[in-house]
PDB file of C-alpha atoms and ligand atoms in Angstrom:
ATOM      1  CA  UNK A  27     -84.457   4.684  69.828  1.00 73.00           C
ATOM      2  CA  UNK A  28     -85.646   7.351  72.036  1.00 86.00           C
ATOM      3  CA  UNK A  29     -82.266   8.020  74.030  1.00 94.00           C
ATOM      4  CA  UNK A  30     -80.772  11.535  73.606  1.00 96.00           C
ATOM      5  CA  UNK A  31     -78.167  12.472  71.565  1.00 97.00           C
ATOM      6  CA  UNK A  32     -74.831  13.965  73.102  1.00 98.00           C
ATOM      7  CA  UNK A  33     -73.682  17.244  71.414  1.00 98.00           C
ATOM      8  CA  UNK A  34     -70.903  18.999  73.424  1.00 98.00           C
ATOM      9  CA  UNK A  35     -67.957  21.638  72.578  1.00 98.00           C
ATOM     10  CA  UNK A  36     -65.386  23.577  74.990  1.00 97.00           C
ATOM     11  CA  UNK A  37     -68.995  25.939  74.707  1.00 98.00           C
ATOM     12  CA  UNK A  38     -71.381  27.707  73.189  1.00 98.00           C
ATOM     13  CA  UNK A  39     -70.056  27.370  69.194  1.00 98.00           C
ATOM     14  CA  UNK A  40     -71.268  23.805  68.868  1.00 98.00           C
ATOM     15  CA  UNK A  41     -74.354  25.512  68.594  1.00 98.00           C
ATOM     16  CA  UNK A  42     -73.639  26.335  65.437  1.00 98.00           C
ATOM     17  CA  UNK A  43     -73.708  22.409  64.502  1.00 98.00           C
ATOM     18  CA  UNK A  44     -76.755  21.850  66.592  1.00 98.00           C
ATOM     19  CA  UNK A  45     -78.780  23.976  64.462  1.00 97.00           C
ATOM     20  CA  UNK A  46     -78.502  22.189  61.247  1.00 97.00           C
ATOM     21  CA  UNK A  47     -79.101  18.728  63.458  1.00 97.00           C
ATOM     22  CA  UNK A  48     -82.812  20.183  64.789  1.00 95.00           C
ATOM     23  CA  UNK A  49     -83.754  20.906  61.652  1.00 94.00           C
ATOM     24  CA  UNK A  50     -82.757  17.657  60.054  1.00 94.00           C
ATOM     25  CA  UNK A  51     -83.123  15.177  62.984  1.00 93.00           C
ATOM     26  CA  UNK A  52     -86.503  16.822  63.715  1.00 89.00           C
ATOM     27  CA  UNK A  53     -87.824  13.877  66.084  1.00 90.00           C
ATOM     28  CA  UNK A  54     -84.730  13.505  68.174  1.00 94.00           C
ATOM     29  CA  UNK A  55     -83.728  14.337  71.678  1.00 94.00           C
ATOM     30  CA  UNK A  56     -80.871  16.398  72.186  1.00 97.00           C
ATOM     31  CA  UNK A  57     -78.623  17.475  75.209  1.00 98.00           C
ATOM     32  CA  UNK A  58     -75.752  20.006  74.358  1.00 98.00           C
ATOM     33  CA  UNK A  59     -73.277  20.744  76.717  1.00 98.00           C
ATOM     34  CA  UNK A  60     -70.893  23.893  76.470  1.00 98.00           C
ATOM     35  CA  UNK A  61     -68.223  23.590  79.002  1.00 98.00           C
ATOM     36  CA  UNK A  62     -67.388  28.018  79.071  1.00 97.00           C
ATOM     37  CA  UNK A  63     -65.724  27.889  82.318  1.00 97.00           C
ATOM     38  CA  UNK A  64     -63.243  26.324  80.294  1.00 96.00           C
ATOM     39  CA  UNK A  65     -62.937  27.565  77.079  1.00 95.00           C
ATOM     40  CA  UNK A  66     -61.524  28.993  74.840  1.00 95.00           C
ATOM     41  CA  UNK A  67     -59.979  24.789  74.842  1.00 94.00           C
ATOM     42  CA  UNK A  68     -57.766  25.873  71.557  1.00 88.00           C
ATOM     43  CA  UNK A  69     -54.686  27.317  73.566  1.00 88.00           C
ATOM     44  CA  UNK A  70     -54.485  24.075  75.876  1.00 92.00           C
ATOM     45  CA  UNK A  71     -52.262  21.411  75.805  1.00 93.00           C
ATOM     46  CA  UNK A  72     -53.657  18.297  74.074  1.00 93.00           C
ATOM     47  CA  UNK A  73     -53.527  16.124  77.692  1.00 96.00           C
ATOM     48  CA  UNK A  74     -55.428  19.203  79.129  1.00 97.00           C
ATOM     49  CA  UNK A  75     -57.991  18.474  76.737  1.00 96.00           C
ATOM     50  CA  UNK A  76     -58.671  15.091  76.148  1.00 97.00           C
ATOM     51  CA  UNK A  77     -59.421  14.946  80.489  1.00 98.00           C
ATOM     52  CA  UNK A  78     -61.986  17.917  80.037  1.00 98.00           C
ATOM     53  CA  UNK A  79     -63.697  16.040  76.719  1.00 98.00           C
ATOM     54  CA  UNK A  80     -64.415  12.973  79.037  1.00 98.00           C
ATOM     55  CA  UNK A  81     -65.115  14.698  81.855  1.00 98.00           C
ATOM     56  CA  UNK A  82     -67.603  15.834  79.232  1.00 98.00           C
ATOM     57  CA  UNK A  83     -68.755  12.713  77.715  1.00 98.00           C
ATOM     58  CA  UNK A  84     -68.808  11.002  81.192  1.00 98.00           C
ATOM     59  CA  UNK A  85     -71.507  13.508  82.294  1.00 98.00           C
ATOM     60  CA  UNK A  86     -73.485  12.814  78.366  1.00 98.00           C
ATOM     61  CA  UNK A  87     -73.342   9.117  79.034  1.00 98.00           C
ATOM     62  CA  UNK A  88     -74.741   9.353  82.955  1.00 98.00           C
ATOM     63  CA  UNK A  89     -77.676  11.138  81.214  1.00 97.00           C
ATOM     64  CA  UNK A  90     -78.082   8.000  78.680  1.00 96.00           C
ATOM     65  CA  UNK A  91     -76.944   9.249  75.536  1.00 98.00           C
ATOM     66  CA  UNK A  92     -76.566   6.800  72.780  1.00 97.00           C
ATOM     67  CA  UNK A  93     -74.240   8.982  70.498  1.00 98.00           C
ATOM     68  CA  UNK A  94     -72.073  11.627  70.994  1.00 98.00           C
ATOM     69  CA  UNK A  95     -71.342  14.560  68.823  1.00 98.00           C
ATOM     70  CA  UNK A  96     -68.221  16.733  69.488  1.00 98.00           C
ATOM     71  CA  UNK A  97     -69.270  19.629  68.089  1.00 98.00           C
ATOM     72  CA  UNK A  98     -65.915  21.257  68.503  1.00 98.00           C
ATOM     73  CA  UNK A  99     -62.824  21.509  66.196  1.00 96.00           C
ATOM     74  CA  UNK A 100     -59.999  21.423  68.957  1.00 95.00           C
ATOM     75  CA  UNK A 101     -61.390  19.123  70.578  1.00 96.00           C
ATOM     76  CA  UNK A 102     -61.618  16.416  67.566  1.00 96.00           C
ATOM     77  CA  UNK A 103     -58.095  16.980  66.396  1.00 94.00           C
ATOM     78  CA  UNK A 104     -56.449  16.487  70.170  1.00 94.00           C
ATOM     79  CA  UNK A 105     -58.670  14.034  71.462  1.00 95.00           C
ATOM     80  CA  UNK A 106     -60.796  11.836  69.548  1.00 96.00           C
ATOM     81  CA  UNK A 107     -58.384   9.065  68.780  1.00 95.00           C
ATOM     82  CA  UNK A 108     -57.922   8.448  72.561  1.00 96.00           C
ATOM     83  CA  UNK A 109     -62.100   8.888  73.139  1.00 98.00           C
ATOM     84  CA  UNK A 110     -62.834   6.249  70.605  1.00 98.00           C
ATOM     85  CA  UNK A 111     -60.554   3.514  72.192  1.00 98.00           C
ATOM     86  CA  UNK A 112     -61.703   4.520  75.738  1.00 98.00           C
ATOM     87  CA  UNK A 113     -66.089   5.015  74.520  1.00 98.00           C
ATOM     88  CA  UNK A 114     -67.744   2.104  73.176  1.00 97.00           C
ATOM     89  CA  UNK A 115     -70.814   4.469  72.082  1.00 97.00           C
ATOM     90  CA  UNK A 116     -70.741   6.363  68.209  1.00 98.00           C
ATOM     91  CA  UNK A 117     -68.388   9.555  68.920  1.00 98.00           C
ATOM     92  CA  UNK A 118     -68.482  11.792  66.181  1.00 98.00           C
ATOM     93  CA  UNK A 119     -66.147  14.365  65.097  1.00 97.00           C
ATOM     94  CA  UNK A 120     -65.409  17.262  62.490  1.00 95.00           C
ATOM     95  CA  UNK A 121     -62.747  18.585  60.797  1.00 93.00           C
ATOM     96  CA  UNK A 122     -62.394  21.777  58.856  1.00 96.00           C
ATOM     97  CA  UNK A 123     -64.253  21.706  55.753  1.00 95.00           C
ATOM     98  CA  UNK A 124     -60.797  21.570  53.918  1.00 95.00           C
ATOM     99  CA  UNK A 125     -61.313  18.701  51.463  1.00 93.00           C
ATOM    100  CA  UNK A 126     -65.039  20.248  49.757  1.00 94.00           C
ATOM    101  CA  UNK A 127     -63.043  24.018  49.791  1.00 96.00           C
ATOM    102  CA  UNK A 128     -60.166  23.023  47.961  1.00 95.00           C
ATOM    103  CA  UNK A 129     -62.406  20.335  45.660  1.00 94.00           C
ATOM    104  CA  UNK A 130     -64.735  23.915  44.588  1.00 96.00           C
ATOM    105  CA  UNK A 131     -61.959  26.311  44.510  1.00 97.00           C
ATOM    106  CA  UNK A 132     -61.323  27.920  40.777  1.00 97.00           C
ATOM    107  CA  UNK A 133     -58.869  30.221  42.264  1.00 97.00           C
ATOM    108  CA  UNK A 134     -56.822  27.907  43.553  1.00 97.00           C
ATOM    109  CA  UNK A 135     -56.503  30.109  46.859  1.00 98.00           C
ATOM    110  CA  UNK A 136     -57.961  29.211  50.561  1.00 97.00           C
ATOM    111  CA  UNK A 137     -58.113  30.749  53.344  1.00 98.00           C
ATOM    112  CA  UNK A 138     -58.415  29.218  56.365  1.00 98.00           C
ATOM    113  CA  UNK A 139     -59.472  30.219  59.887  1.00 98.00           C
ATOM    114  CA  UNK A 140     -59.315  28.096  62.818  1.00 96.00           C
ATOM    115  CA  UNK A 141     -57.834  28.001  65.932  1.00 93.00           C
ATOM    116  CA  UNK A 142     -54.274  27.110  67.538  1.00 91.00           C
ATOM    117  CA  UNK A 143     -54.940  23.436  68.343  1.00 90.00           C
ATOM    118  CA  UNK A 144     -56.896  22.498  65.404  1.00 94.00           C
ATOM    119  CA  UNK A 145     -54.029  23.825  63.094  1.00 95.00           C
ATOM    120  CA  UNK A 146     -51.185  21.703  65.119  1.00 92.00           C
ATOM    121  CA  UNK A 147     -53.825  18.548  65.049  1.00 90.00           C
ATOM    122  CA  UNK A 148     -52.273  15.191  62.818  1.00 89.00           C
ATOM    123  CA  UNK A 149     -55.540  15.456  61.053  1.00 87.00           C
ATOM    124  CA  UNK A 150     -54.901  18.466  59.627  1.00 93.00           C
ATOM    125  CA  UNK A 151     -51.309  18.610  58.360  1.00 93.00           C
ATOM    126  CA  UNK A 152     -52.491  15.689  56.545  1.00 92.00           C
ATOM    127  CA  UNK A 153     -55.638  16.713  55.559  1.00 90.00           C
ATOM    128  CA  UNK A 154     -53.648  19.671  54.197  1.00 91.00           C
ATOM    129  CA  UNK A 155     -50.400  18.189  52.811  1.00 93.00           C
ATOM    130  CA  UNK A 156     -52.936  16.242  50.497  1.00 92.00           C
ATOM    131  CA  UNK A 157     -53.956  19.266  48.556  1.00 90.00           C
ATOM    132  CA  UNK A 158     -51.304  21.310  48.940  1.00 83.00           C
ATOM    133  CA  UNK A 159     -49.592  20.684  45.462  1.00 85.00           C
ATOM    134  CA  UNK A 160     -52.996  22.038  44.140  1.00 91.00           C
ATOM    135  CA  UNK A 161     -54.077  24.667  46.353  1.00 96.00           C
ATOM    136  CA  UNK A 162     -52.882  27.168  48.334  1.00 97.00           C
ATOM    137  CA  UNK A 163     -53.875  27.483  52.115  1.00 97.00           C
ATOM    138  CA  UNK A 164     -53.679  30.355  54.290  1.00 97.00           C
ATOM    139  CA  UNK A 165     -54.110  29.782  57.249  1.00 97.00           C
ATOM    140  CA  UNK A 166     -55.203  32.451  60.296  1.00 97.00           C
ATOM    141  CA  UNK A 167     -55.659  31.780  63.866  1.00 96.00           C
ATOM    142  CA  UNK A 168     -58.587  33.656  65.033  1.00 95.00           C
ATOM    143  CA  UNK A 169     -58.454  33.163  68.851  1.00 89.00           C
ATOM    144  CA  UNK A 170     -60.324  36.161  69.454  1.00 95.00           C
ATOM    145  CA  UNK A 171     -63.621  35.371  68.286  1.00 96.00           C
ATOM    146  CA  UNK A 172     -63.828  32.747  70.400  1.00 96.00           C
ATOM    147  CA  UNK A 173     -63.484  34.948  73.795  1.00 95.00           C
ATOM    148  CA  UNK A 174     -66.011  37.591  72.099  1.00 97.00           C
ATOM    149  CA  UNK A 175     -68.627  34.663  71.048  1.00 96.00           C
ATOM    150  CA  UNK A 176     -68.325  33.373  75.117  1.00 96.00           C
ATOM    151  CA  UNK A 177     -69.030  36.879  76.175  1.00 95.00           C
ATOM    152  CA  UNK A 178     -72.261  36.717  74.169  1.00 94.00           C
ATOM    153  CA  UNK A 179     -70.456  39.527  71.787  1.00 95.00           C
ATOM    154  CA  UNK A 180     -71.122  39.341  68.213  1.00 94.00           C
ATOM    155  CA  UNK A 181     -71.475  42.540  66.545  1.00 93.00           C
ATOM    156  CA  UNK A 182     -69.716  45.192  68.396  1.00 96.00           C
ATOM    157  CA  UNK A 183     -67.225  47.543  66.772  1.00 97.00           C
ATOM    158  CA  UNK A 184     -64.422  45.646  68.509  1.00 97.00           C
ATOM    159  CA  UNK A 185     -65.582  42.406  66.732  1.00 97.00           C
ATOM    160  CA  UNK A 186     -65.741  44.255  63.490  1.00 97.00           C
ATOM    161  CA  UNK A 187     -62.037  45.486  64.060  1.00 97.00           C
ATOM    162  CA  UNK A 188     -61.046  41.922  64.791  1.00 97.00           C
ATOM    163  CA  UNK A 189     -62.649  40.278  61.886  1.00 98.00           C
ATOM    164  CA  UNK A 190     -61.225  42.655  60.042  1.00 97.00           C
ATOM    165  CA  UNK A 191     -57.716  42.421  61.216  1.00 97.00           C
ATOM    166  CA  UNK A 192     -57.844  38.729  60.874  1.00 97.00           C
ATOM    167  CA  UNK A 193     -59.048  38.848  57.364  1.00 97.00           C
ATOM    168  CA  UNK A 194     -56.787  41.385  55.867  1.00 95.00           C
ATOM    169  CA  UNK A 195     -54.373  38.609  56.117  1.00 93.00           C
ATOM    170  CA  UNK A 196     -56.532  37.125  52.665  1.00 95.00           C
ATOM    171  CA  UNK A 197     -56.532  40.143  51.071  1.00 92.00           C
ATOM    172  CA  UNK A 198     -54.854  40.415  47.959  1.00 92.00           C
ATOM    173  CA  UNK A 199     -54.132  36.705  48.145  1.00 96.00           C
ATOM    174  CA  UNK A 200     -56.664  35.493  45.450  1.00 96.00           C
ATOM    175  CA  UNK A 201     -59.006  33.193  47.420  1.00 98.00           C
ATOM    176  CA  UNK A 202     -62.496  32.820  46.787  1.00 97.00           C
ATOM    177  CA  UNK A 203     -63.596  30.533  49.378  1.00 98.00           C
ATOM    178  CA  UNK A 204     -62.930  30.678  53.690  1.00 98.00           C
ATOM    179  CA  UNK A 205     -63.595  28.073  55.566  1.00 98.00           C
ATOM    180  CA  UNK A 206     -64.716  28.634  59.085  1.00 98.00           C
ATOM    181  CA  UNK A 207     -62.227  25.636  61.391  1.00 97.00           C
ATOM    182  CA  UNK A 208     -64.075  26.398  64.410  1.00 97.00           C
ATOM    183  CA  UNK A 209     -67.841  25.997  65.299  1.00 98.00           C
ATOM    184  CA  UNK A 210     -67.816  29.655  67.420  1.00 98.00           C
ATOM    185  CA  UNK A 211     -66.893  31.434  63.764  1.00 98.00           C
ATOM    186  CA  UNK A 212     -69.965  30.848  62.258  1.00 98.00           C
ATOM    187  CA  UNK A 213     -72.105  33.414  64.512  1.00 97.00           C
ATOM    188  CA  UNK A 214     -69.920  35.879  62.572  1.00 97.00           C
ATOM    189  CA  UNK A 215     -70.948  35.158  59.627  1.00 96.00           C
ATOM    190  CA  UNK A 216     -72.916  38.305  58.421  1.00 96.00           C
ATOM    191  CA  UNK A 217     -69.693  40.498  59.993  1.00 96.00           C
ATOM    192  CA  UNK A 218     -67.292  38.100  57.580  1.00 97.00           C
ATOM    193  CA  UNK A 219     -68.996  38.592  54.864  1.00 96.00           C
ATOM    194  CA  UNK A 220     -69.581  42.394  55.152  1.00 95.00           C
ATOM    195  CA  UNK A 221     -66.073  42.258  55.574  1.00 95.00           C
ATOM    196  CA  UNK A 222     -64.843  40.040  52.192  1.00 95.00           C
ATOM    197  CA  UNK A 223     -67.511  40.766  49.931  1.00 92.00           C
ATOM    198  CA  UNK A 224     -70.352  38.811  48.353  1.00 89.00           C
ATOM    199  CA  UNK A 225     -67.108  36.901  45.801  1.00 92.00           C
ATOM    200  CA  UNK A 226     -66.048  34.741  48.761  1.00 97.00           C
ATOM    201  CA  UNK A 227     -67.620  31.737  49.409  1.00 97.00           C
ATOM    202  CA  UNK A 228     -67.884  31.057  53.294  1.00 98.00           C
ATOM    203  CA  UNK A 229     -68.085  26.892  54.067  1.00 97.00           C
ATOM    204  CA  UNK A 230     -68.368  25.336  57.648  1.00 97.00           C
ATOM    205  CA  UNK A 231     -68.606  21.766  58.798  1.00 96.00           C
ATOM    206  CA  UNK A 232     -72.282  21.828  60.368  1.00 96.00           C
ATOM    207  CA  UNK A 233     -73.473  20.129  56.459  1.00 95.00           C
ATOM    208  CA  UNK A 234     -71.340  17.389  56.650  1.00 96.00           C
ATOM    209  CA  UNK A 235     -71.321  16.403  60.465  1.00 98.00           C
ATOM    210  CA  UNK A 236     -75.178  16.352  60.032  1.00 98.00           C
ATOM    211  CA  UNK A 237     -75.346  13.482  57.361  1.00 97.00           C
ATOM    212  CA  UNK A 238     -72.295  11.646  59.202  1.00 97.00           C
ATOM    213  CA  UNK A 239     -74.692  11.486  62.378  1.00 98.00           C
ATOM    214  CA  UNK A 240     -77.835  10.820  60.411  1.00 97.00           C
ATOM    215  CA  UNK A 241     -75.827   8.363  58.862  1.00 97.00           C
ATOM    216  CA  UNK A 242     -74.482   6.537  61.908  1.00 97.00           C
ATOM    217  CA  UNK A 243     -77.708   6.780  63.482  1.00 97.00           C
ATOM    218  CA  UNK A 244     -79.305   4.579  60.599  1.00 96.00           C
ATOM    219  CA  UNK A 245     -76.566   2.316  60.471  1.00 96.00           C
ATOM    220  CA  UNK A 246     -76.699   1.524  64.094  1.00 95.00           C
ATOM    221  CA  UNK A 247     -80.277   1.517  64.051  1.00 95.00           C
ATOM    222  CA  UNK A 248     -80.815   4.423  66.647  1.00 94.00           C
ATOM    223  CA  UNK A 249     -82.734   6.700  64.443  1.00 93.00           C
ATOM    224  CA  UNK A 250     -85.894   8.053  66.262  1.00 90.00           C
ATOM    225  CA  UNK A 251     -88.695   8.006  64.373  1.00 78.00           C
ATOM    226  CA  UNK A 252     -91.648   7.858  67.138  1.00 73.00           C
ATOM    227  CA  UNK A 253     -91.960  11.483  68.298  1.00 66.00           C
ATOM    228  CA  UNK A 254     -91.898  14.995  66.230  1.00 62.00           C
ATOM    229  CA  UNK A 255     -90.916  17.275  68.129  1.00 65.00           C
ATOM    230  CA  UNK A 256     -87.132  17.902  69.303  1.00 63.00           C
ATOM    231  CA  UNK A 257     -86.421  18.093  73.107  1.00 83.00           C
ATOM    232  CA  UNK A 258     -83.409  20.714  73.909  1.00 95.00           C
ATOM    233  CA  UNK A 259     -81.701  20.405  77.317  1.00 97.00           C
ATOM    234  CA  UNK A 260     -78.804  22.819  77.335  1.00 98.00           C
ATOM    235  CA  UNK A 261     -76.196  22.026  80.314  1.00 98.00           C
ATOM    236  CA  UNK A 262     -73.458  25.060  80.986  1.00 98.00           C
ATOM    237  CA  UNK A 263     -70.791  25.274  82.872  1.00 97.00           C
ATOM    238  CA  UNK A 264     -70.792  29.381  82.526  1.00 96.00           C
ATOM    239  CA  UNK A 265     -72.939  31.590  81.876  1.00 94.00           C
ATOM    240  CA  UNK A 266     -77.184  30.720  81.159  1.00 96.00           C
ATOM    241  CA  UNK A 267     -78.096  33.942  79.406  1.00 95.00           C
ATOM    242  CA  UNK A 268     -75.914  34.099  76.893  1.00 95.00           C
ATOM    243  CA  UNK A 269     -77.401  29.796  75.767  1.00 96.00           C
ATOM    244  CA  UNK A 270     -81.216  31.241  76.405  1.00 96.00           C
ATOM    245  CA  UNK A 271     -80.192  34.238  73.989  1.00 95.00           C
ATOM    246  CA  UNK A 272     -78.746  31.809  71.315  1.00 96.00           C
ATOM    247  CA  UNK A 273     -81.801  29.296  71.323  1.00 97.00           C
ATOM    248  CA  UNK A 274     -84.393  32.222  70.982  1.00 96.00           C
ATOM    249  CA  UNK A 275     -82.684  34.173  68.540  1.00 95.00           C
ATOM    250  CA  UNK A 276     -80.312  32.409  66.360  1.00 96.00           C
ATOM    251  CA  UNK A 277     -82.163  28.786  66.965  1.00 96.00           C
ATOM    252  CA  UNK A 278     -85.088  30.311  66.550  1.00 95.00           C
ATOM    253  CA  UNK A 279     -86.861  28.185  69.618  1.00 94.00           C
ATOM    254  CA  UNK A 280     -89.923  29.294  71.791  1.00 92.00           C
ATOM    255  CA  UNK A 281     -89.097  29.742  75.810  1.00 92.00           C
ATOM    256  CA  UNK A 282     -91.207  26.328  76.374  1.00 92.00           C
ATOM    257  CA  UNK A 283     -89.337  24.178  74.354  1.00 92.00           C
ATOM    258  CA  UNK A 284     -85.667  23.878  75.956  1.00 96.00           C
ATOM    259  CA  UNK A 285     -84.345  24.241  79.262  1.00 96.00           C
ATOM    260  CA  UNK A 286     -81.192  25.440  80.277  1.00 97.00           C
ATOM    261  CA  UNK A 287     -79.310  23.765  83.427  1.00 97.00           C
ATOM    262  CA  UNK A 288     -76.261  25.275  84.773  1.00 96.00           C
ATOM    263  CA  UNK A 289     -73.421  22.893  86.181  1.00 92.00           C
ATOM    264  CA  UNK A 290     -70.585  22.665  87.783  1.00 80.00           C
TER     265      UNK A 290
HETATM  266  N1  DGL B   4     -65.451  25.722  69.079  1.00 53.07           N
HETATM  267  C1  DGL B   4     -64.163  25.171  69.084  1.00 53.07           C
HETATM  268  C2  DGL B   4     -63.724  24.636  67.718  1.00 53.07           C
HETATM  269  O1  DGL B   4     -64.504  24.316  66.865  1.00 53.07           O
HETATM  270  C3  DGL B   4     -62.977  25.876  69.684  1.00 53.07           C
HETATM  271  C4  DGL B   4     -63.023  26.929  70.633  1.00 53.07           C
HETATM  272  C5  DGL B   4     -61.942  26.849  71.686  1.00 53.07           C
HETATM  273  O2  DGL B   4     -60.786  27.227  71.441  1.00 53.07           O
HETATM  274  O3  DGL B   4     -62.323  26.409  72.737  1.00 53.07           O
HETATM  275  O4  DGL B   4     -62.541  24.507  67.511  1.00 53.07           O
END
């Protein structure tokens, strides 16, 4: 079916996701929507954020998406019991990559980072409490990044002092494998690492979202399989340069190939 699919997040870290869907959905449509005005969504109260996610999906719908993706940890763990019963269309969410961390670990230590809302979600603590007789969590809110990522800063000396900060809670602690809760972390990713050492594995959740849409898609029979060539349209409710920046550099897309629309 030749319908768009709906990718959205509270802003621009769902890009993170929508890079590993290009590559493997390479003859869909997409439309991603990063709501900045808004963000960071994490320190908002759950009520707060369930009206901006359909406020969000209401606008993905109007332009005739036939699945959504939220593309955003906060946002699945506050809202997406109350957006399945309201949306009859797919919604998919993701979760921390908890389960596949704890499942490789040989250390038996985890450290988590993720922010405020995701950690106080129902999914979690049980998501959590499952493996917790097995492996220890640690767990670090990493608000920060999230402000520094929506300012289109990734590699500053301030971001270097705050990844650091946030990791030296790990240190000494055992773990060998981080997992990044929230979709703006991984555009860190080389800082992180420079930070822990090549001995840390570093997991996210764009791998498993990915086959969970594919997989959806197939089951509903929505898959497109009549064009090859993805069509971006990028909708923002801040700022344009900082999406433009992203899809040249870090989704490696040509100028001609996506268009960004700024909302309101
Ligand atoms: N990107 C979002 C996530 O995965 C959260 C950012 C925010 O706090 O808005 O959790």
């Amino acid at each position: 079916m030749n319908k768009p699919i709906g990718v959205f997040d509270s802003g621009i870290g769902g890009i993170s996701i929508l890079k590993d869907l290009l590559i493997e959905l390479p003859c869909e449509k997409f439309i991603y929507l990063a709501d900045s005005k808004n963000a960071p969504y994490g320190p908002l109260p759950e009520k707060k954020i369930i009206e901006l996610a359909e406020k969000n999906i209401d606008f993905l719908i109007k332009k005739e998406c036939k699945i959504i993706v939220i593309a955003c940890n906060t946002i699945t763990a506050a809202a997406i019991k109350n957006l399945r019963s309201k949306y009859s269309l797919p919604i998919i969410g993701l979760e921390p990559a908890i389960k596949p961390a704890c499942l490789k670990t040989k250390t038996g230590a985890v450290g988590v980072l993720a922010t405020q809302g995701t950690f106080e979600g129902e999914h979690f603590k049980n998501t959590s409490k499952k493996y917790s007789n097995y492996v220890k969590l640690h767990l670090q809110i990493a608000k920060e990044l999230v402000d520094f990522a929506e300012k289109g800063d990734f590699d500053s000396d301030n971001v270097k002092k705050i990844i650091s900060h946030y990791l030296n809670n790990f240190k000494n602690r055992n773990i060998d494998y981080i997992v990044l809760g929230c979709t703006h972390y991984p555009f860190f990713i080389k800082q992180i690492k420079e930070c822990v050492g090549e001995n840390i594995q570093i997991i996210d959740s764009s791998e498993a979202v990915t086959r969970r849409t594919k997989d959806i898609l197939m089951t509903y029979k929505i898959l497109n399989i009549s064009e090859f060539e993805n069509k971006l349209i990028f909708y923002t409710t801040g700022n344009t340069e900082i999406l433009k920046k992203l899809a040249n550099n870090y989704l490696n897309i040509a100028p001609n190939n996506y268009i960004v629309e700024k909302m309101n």
